[in-house]
Amino acid sequence: MEAVRRRANGGSFLFLINHLDESVTVPVRGSDLVSGRSYEGKCRLGGGDVVVVREYD
């Protein structure tokens, strides 16, 4: 599991990459820039999933 946070353009962006075969759950609040899905507390990533979240303030 890899998590990287970057701050740019007045926002915070969280890049999550699950390198594992099993699912993982990560605490996060924001919206996925790829799918548009909103997360209000946690995000579940399946094996090999990638999520880019613009975090809420």
PDB file with one MODEL, atoms N, CA, C and O in Angstrom:
MODEL        1
ATOM      1  N   MET A   1       0.851  -1.173   0.000  1.00  0.00           N
ATOM      2  CA  MET A   1       0.000   0.000   0.000  1.00  0.00           C
ATOM      3  C   MET A   1       0.894   1.232   0.000  1.00  0.00           C
ATOM      4  O   MET A   1       1.831   1.335   0.791  1.00  0.00           O
ATOM      5  N   GLU A   2       0.595   2.154  -0.886  1.00  0.00           N
ATOM      6  CA  GLU A   2       1.375   3.389  -0.994  1.00  0.00           C
ATOM      7  C   GLU A   2       0.428   4.580  -0.893  1.00  0.00           C
ATOM      8  O   GLU A   2      -0.610   4.603  -1.553  1.00  0.00           O
ATOM      9  N   ALA A   3       0.775   5.558  -0.079  1.00  0.00           N
ATOM     10  CA  ALA A   3      -0.023   6.770   0.078  1.00  0.00           C
ATOM     11  C   ALA A   3       0.900   7.977   0.037  1.00  0.00           C
ATOM     12  O   ALA A   3       1.882   8.051   0.775  1.00  0.00           O
ATOM     13  N   VAL A   4       0.567   8.929  -0.844  1.00  0.00           N
ATOM     14  CA  VAL A   4       1.363  10.151  -0.975  1.00  0.00           C
ATOM     15  C   VAL A   4       0.410  11.333  -0.990  1.00  0.00           C
ATOM     16  O   VAL A   4      -0.572  11.338  -1.731  1.00  0.00           O
ATOM     17  N   ARG A   5       0.703  12.340  -0.164  1.00  0.00           N
ATOM     18  CA  ARG A   5      -0.115  13.554  -0.125  1.00  0.00           C
ATOM     19  C   ARG A   5       0.678  14.702  -0.741  1.00  0.00           C
ATOM     20  O   ARG A   5       1.853  14.905  -0.434  1.00  0.00           O
ATOM     21  N   ARG A   6       0.013  15.441  -1.611  1.00  0.00           N
ATOM     22  CA  ARG A   6       0.618  16.618  -2.230  1.00  0.00           C
ATOM     23  C   ARG A   6      -0.319  17.805  -2.060  1.00  0.00           C
ATOM     24  O   ARG A   6      -1.539  17.668  -2.152  1.00  0.00           O
ATOM     25  N   ARG A   7       0.262  18.955  -1.814  1.00  0.00           N
ATOM     26  CA  ARG A   7      -0.527  20.178  -1.704  1.00  0.00           C
ATOM     27  C   ARG A   7      -0.183  21.073  -2.894  1.00  0.00           C
ATOM     28  O   ARG A   7       0.982  21.367  -3.160  1.00  0.00           O
ATOM     29  N   ALA A   8      -1.242  21.498  -3.604  1.00  0.00           N
ATOM     30  CA  ALA A   8      -1.049  22.350  -4.778  1.00  0.00           C
ATOM     31  C   ALA A   8      -2.347  23.086  -5.081  1.00  0.00           C
ATOM     32  O   ALA A   8      -3.435  22.584  -4.797  1.00  0.00           O
ATOM     33  N   ASN A   9      -2.228  24.265  -5.652  1.00  0.00           N
ATOM     34  CA  ASN A   9      -3.387  25.057  -6.083  1.00  0.00           C
ATOM     35  C   ASN A   9      -4.416  25.233  -4.979  1.00  0.00           C
ATOM     36  O   ASN A   9      -5.619  25.197  -5.236  1.00  0.00           O
ATOM     37  N   GLY A  10      -3.947  25.425  -3.748  1.00  0.00           N
ATOM     38  CA  GLY A  10      -4.836  25.655  -2.622  1.00  0.00           C
ATOM     39  C   GLY A  10      -5.564  24.424  -2.128  1.00  0.00           C
ATOM     40  O   GLY A  10      -6.494  24.550  -1.333  1.00  0.00           O
ATOM     41  N   GLY A  11      -5.174  23.229  -2.572  1.00  0.00           N
ATOM     42  CA  GLY A  11      -5.845  22.005  -2.145  1.00  0.00           C
ATOM     43  C   GLY A  11      -4.864  20.934  -1.736  1.00  0.00           C
ATOM     44  O   GLY A  11      -3.654  21.072  -1.914  1.00  0.00           O
ATOM     45  N   SER A  12      -5.403  19.866  -1.184  1.00  0.00           N
ATOM     46  CA  SER A  12      -4.607  18.723  -0.774  1.00  0.00           C
ATOM     47  C   SER A  12      -5.084  17.503  -1.557  1.00  0.00           C
ATOM     48  O   SER A  12      -6.282  17.231  -1.629  1.00  0.00           O
ATOM     49  N   PHE A  13      -4.138  16.775  -2.140  1.00  0.00           N
ATOM     50  CA  PHE A  13      -4.446  15.623  -2.980  1.00  0.00           C
ATOM     51  C   PHE A  13      -3.759  14.389  -2.412  1.00  0.00           C
ATOM     52  O   PHE A  13      -2.564  14.405  -2.116  1.00  0.00           O
ATOM     53  N   LEU A  14      -4.542  13.311  -2.267  1.00  0.00           N
ATOM     54  CA  LEU A  14      -4.028  12.069  -1.711  1.00  0.00           C
ATOM     55  C   LEU A  14      -4.031  11.000  -2.800  1.00  0.00           C
ATOM     56  O   LEU A  14      -5.081  10.665  -3.349  1.00  0.00           O
ATOM     57  N   PHE A  15      -2.852  10.469  -3.106  1.00  0.00           N
ATOM     58  CA  PHE A  15      -2.684   9.421  -4.117  1.00  0.00           C
ATOM     59  C   PHE A  15      -2.543   8.096  -3.380  1.00  0.00           C
ATOM     60  O   PHE A  15      -1.613   7.919  -2.594  1.00  0.00           O
ATOM     61  N   LEU A  16      -3.458   7.167  -3.630  1.00  0.00           N
ATOM     62  CA  LEU A  16      -3.444   5.863  -2.967  1.00  0.00           C
ATOM     63  C   LEU A  16      -3.277   4.769  -4.010  1.00  0.00           C
ATOM     64  O   LEU A  16      -4.019   4.716  -4.991  1.00  0.00           O
ATOM     65  N   ILE A  17      -2.296   3.893  -3.791  1.00  0.00           N
ATOM     66  CA  ILE A  17      -2.041   2.770  -4.696  1.00  0.00           C
ATOM     67  C   ILE A  17      -1.931   1.518  -3.838  1.00  0.00           C
ATOM     68  O   ILE A  17      -1.085   1.435  -2.947  1.00  0.00           O
ATOM     69  N   ASN A  18      -2.793   0.546  -4.114  1.00  0.00           N
ATOM     70  CA  ASN A  18      -2.746  -0.706  -3.383  1.00  0.00           C
ATOM     71  C   ASN A  18      -1.942  -1.721  -4.196  1.00  0.00           C
ATOM     72  O   ASN A  18      -2.442  -2.275  -5.175  1.00  0.00           O
ATOM     73  N   HIS A  19      -0.707  -1.957  -3.790  1.00  0.00           N
ATOM     74  CA  HIS A  19       0.171  -2.922  -4.471  1.00  0.00           C
ATOM     75  C   HIS A  19      -0.093  -4.355  -4.019  1.00  0.00           C
ATOM     76  O   HIS A  19       0.494  -5.294  -4.556  1.00  0.00           O
ATOM     77  N   LEU A  20      -0.966  -4.525  -3.043  1.00  0.00           N
ATOM     78  CA  LEU A  20      -1.239  -5.843  -2.467  1.00  0.00           C
ATOM     79  C   LEU A  20      -2.314  -6.583  -3.270  1.00  0.00           C
ATOM     80  O   LEU A  20      -2.998  -5.994  -4.107  1.00  0.00           O
ATOM     81  N   ASP A  21      -2.446  -7.872  -3.000  1.00  0.00           N
ATOM     82  CA  ASP A  21      -3.501  -8.672  -3.623  1.00  0.00           C
ATOM     83  C   ASP A  21      -4.821  -8.536  -2.874  1.00  0.00           C
ATOM     84  O   ASP A  21      -5.887  -8.705  -3.467  1.00  0.00           O
ATOM     85  N   GLU A  22      -4.764  -8.233  -1.573  1.00  0.00           N
ATOM     86  CA  GLU A  22      -5.980  -8.118  -0.780  1.00  0.00           C
ATOM     87  C   GLU A  22      -6.411  -6.664  -0.636  1.00  0.00           C
ATOM     88  O   GLU A  22      -5.632  -5.741  -0.874  1.00  0.00           O
ATOM     89  N   SER A  23      -7.674  -6.478  -0.238  1.00  0.00           N
ATOM     90  CA  SER A  23      -8.227  -5.138  -0.046  1.00  0.00           C
ATOM     91  C   SER A  23      -7.647  -4.479   1.199  1.00  0.00           C
ATOM     92  O   SER A  23      -7.255  -5.152   2.153  1.00  0.00           O
ATOM     93  N   VAL A  24      -7.600  -3.157   1.169  1.00  0.00           N
ATOM     94  CA  VAL A  24      -7.188  -2.364   2.326  1.00  0.00           C
ATOM     95  C   VAL A  24      -8.180  -1.223   2.509  1.00  0.00           C
ATOM     96  O   VAL A  24      -8.830  -0.794   1.555  1.00  0.00           O
ATOM     97  N   THR A  25      -8.292  -0.734   3.747  1.00  0.00           N
ATOM     98  CA  THR A  25      -9.154   0.400   4.046  1.00  0.00           C
ATOM     99  C   THR A  25      -8.289   1.531   4.588  1.00  0.00           C
ATOM    100  O   THR A  25      -7.454   1.322   5.468  1.00  0.00           O
ATOM    101  N   VAL A  26      -8.498   2.730   4.050  1.00  0.00           N
ATOM    102  CA  VAL A  26      -7.684   3.893   4.399  1.00  0.00           C
ATOM    103  C   VAL A  26      -8.615   5.019   4.854  1.00  0.00           C
ATOM    104  O   VAL A  26      -9.623   5.281   4.198  1.00  0.00           O
ATOM    105  N   PRO A  27      -8.294   5.691   5.967  1.00  0.00           N
ATOM    106  CA  PRO A  27      -9.119   6.830   6.383  1.00  0.00           C
ATOM    107  C   PRO A  27      -8.915   8.008   5.435  1.00  0.00           C
ATOM    108  O   PRO A  27      -7.784   8.438   5.206  1.00  0.00           O
ATOM    109  N   VAL A  28     -10.006   8.527   4.888  1.00  0.00           N
ATOM    110  CA  VAL A  28      -9.918   9.649   3.958  1.00  0.00           C
ATOM    111  C   VAL A  28     -11.268  10.350   3.853  1.00  0.00           C
ATOM    112  O   VAL A  28     -12.317   9.716   3.964  1.00  0.00           O
ATOM    113  N   ARG A  29     -11.230  11.666   3.637  1.00  0.00           N
ATOM    114  CA  ARG A  29     -12.424  12.466   3.365  1.00  0.00           C
ATOM    115  C   ARG A  29     -12.148  13.307   2.137  1.00  0.00           C
ATOM    116  O   ARG A  29     -11.253  14.152   2.147  1.00  0.00           O
ATOM    117  N   GLY A  30     -12.908  13.083   1.084  1.00  0.00           N
ATOM    118  CA  GLY A  30     -12.721  13.864  -0.127  1.00  0.00           C
ATOM    119  C   GLY A  30     -13.409  13.207  -1.300  1.00  0.00           C
ATOM    120  O   GLY A  30     -14.214  12.290  -1.131  1.00  0.00           O
ATOM    121  N   SER A  31     -13.086  13.683  -2.501  1.00  0.00           N
ATOM    122  CA  SER A  31     -13.701  13.116  -3.697  1.00  0.00           C
ATOM    123  C   SER A  31     -12.626  12.596  -4.646  1.00  0.00           C
ATOM    124  O   SER A  31     -11.590  13.226  -4.854  1.00  0.00           O
ATOM    125  N   ASP A  32     -12.907  11.429  -5.212  1.00  0.00           N
ATOM    126  CA  ASP A  32     -11.999  10.760  -6.150  1.00  0.00           C
ATOM    127  C   ASP A  32     -12.032  11.518  -7.476  1.00  0.00           C
ATOM    128  O   ASP A  32     -13.098  11.691  -8.066  1.00  0.00           O
ATOM    129  N   LEU A  33     -10.887  11.962  -7.937  1.00  0.00           N
ATOM    130  CA  LEU A  33     -10.812  12.726  -9.191  1.00  0.00           C
ATOM    131  C   LEU A  33     -11.012  11.851 -10.427  1.00  0.00           C
ATOM    132  O   LEU A  33     -11.285  12.372 -11.508  1.00  0.00           O
ATOM    133  N   VAL A  34     -10.880  10.531 -10.286  1.00  0.00           N
ATOM    134  CA  VAL A  34     -11.053   9.623 -11.420  1.00  0.00           C
ATOM    135  C   VAL A  34     -12.517   9.214 -11.560  1.00  0.00           C
ATOM    136  O   VAL A  34     -13.091   9.340 -12.641  1.00  0.00           O
ATOM    137  N   SER A  35     -13.125   8.726 -10.478  1.00  0.00           N
ATOM    138  CA  SER A  35     -14.495   8.210 -10.549  1.00  0.00           C
ATOM    139  C   SER A  35     -15.557   9.221 -10.131  1.00  0.00           C
ATOM    140  O   SER A  35     -16.728   9.072 -10.481  1.00  0.00           O
ATOM    141  N   GLY A  36     -15.149  10.263  -9.373  1.00  0.00           N
ATOM    142  CA  GLY A  36     -16.106  11.237  -8.864  1.00  0.00           C
ATOM    143  C   GLY A  36     -16.758  10.809  -7.554  1.00  0.00           C
ATOM    144  O   GLY A  36     -17.565  11.549  -6.993  1.00  0.00           O
ATOM    145  N   ARG A  37     -16.419   9.636  -7.071  1.00  0.00           N
ATOM    146  CA  ARG A  37     -16.997   9.120  -5.833  1.00  0.00           C
ATOM    147  C   ARG A  37     -16.525   9.936  -4.631  1.00  0.00           C
ATOM    148  O   ARG A  37     -15.376  10.376  -4.583  1.00  0.00           O
ATOM    149  N   SER A  38     -17.427  10.138  -3.653  1.00  0.00           N
ATOM    150  CA  SER A  38     -17.087  10.851  -2.419  1.00  0.00           C
ATOM    151  C   SER A  38     -16.792   9.867  -1.303  1.00  0.00           C
ATOM    152  O   SER A  38     -17.416   8.811  -1.206  1.00  0.00           O
ATOM    153  N   TYR A  39     -15.833  10.226  -0.462  1.00  0.00           N
ATOM    154  CA  TYR A  39     -15.463   9.422   0.691  1.00  0.00           C
ATOM    155  C   TYR A  39     -15.627  10.274   1.939  1.00  0.00           C
ATOM    156  O   TYR A  39     -15.086  11.377   2.016  1.00  0.00           O
ATOM    157  N   GLU A  40     -16.371   9.766   2.917  1.00  0.00           N
ATOM    158  CA  GLU A  40     -16.634  10.490   4.161  1.00  0.00           C
ATOM    159  C   GLU A  40     -16.120   9.714   5.354  1.00  0.00           C
ATOM    160  O   GLU A  40     -16.890   9.378   6.254  1.00  0.00           O
ATOM    161  N   GLY A  41     -14.841   9.426   5.374  1.00  0.00           N
ATOM    162  CA  GLY A  41     -14.272   8.748   6.533  1.00  0.00           C
ATOM    163  C   GLY A  41     -13.339   7.610   6.187  1.00  0.00           C
ATOM    164  O   GLY A  41     -12.323   7.415   6.855  1.00  0.00           O
ATOM    165  N   LYS A  42     -13.675   6.838   5.132  1.00  0.00           N
ATOM    166  CA  LYS A  42     -12.777   5.754   4.756  1.00  0.00           C
ATOM    167  C   LYS A  42     -12.978   5.391   3.286  1.00  0.00           C
ATOM    168  O   LYS A  42     -14.025   5.639   2.689  1.00  0.00           O
ATOM    169  N   CYS A  43     -11.931   4.798   2.739  1.00  0.00           N
ATOM    170  CA  CYS A  43     -11.918   4.367   1.345  1.00  0.00           C
ATOM    171  C   CYS A  43     -11.397   2.937   1.316  1.00  0.00           C
ATOM    172  O   CYS A  43     -10.358   2.640   1.906  1.00  0.00           O
ATOM    173  N   ARG A  44     -12.107   2.062   0.638  1.00  0.00           N
ATOM    174  CA  ARG A  44     -11.656   0.675   0.510  1.00  0.00           C
ATOM    175  C   ARG A  44     -11.103   0.476  -0.893  1.00  0.00           C
ATOM    176  O   ARG A  44     -11.789   0.727  -1.883  1.00  0.00           O
ATOM    177  N   LEU A  45      -9.857   0.022  -0.968  1.00  0.00           N
ATOM    178  CA  LEU A  45      -9.202  -0.239  -2.239  1.00  0.00           C
ATOM    179  C   LEU A  45      -8.985  -1.731  -2.398  1.00  0.00           C
ATOM    180  O   LEU A  45      -8.438  -2.381  -1.508  1.00  0.00           O
ATOM    181  N   GLY A  46      -9.409  -2.272  -3.519  1.00  0.00           N
ATOM    182  CA  GLY A  46      -9.144  -3.667  -3.830  1.00  0.00           C
ATOM    183  C   GLY A  46      -7.698  -3.836  -4.269  1.00  0.00           C
ATOM    184  O   GLY A  46      -6.989  -2.849  -4.468  1.00  0.00           O
ATOM    185  N   GLY A  47      -7.265  -5.052  -4.419  1.00  0.00           N
ATOM    186  CA  GLY A  47      -5.910  -5.316  -4.885  1.00  0.00           C
ATOM    187  C   GLY A  47      -5.657  -4.671  -6.235  1.00  0.00           C
ATOM    188  O   GLY A  47      -6.425  -4.878  -7.174  1.00  0.00           O
ATOM    189  N   GLY A  48      -4.588  -3.889  -6.343  1.00  0.00           N
ATOM    190  CA  GLY A  48      -4.225  -3.230  -7.584  1.00  0.00           C
ATOM    191  C   GLY A  48      -4.962  -1.934  -7.866  1.00  0.00           C
ATOM    192  O   GLY A  48      -4.714  -1.305  -8.895  1.00  0.00           O
ATOM    193  N   ASP A  49      -5.867  -1.510  -6.979  1.00  0.00           N
ATOM    194  CA  ASP A  49      -6.636  -0.278  -7.207  1.00  0.00           C
ATOM    195  C   ASP A  49      -5.792   0.970  -6.997  1.00  0.00           C
ATOM    196  O   ASP A  49      -4.826   0.971  -6.235  1.00  0.00           O
ATOM    197  N   VAL A  50      -6.187   2.040  -7.699  1.00  0.00           N
ATOM    198  CA  VAL A  50      -5.548   3.349  -7.584  1.00  0.00           C
ATOM    199  C   VAL A  50      -6.652   4.388  -7.401  1.00  0.00           C
ATOM    200  O   VAL A  50      -7.657   4.362  -8.111  1.00  0.00           O
ATOM    201  N   VAL A  51      -6.465   5.297  -6.452  1.00  0.00           N
ATOM    202  CA  VAL A  51      -7.424   6.365  -6.189  1.00  0.00           C
ATOM    203  C   VAL A  51      -6.652   7.668  -6.022  1.00  0.00           C
ATOM    204  O   VAL A  51      -5.603   7.700  -5.379  1.00  0.00           O
ATOM    205  N   VAL A  52      -7.181   8.748  -6.608  1.00  0.00           N
ATOM    206  CA  VAL A  52      -6.616  10.091  -6.417  1.00  0.00           C
ATOM    207  C   VAL A  52      -7.725  10.933  -5.815  1.00  0.00           C
ATOM    208  O   VAL A  52      -8.735  11.198  -6.467  1.00  0.00           O
ATOM    209  N   VAL A  53      -7.536  11.357  -4.564  1.00  0.00           N
ATOM    210  CA  VAL A  53      -8.588  12.053  -3.824  1.00  0.00           C
ATOM    211  C   VAL A  53      -8.198  13.501  -3.587  1.00  0.00           C
ATOM    212  O   VAL A  53      -7.106  13.795  -3.101  1.00  0.00           O
ATOM    213  N   ARG A  54      -9.117  14.410  -3.942  1.00  0.00           N
ATOM    214  CA  ARG A  54      -8.963  15.802  -3.517  1.00  0.00           C
ATOM    215  C   ARG A  54      -9.615  15.870  -2.149  1.00  0.00           C
ATOM    216  O   ARG A  54     -10.829  15.719  -2.015  1.00  0.00           O
ATOM    217  N   GLU A  55      -8.793  16.098  -1.137  1.00  0.00           N
ATOM    218  CA  GLU A  55      -9.287  16.051   0.238  1.00  0.00           C
ATOM    219  C   GLU A  55     -10.106  17.286   0.589  1.00  0.00           C
ATOM    220  O   GLU A  55      -9.837  18.392   0.122  1.00  0.00           O
ATOM    221  N   TYR A  56     -11.121  17.058   1.436  1.00  0.00           N
ATOM    222  CA  TYR A  56     -11.935  18.164   1.962  1.00  0.00           C
ATOM    223  C   TYR A  56     -11.148  18.855   3.062  1.00  0.00           C
ATOM    224  O   TYR A  56     -10.331  18.231   3.739  1.00  0.00           O
ATOM    225  N   ASP A  57     -11.398  20.148   3.237  1.00  0.00           N
ATOM    226  CA  ASP A  57     -10.756  20.915   4.323  1.00  0.00           C
ATOM    227  C   ASP A  57     -11.280  20.488   5.652  1.00  0.00           C
ATOM    228  O   ASP A  57     -10.860  21.019   6.680  1.00  0.00           O
TER     229      ASP A  57
ENDMDL
END
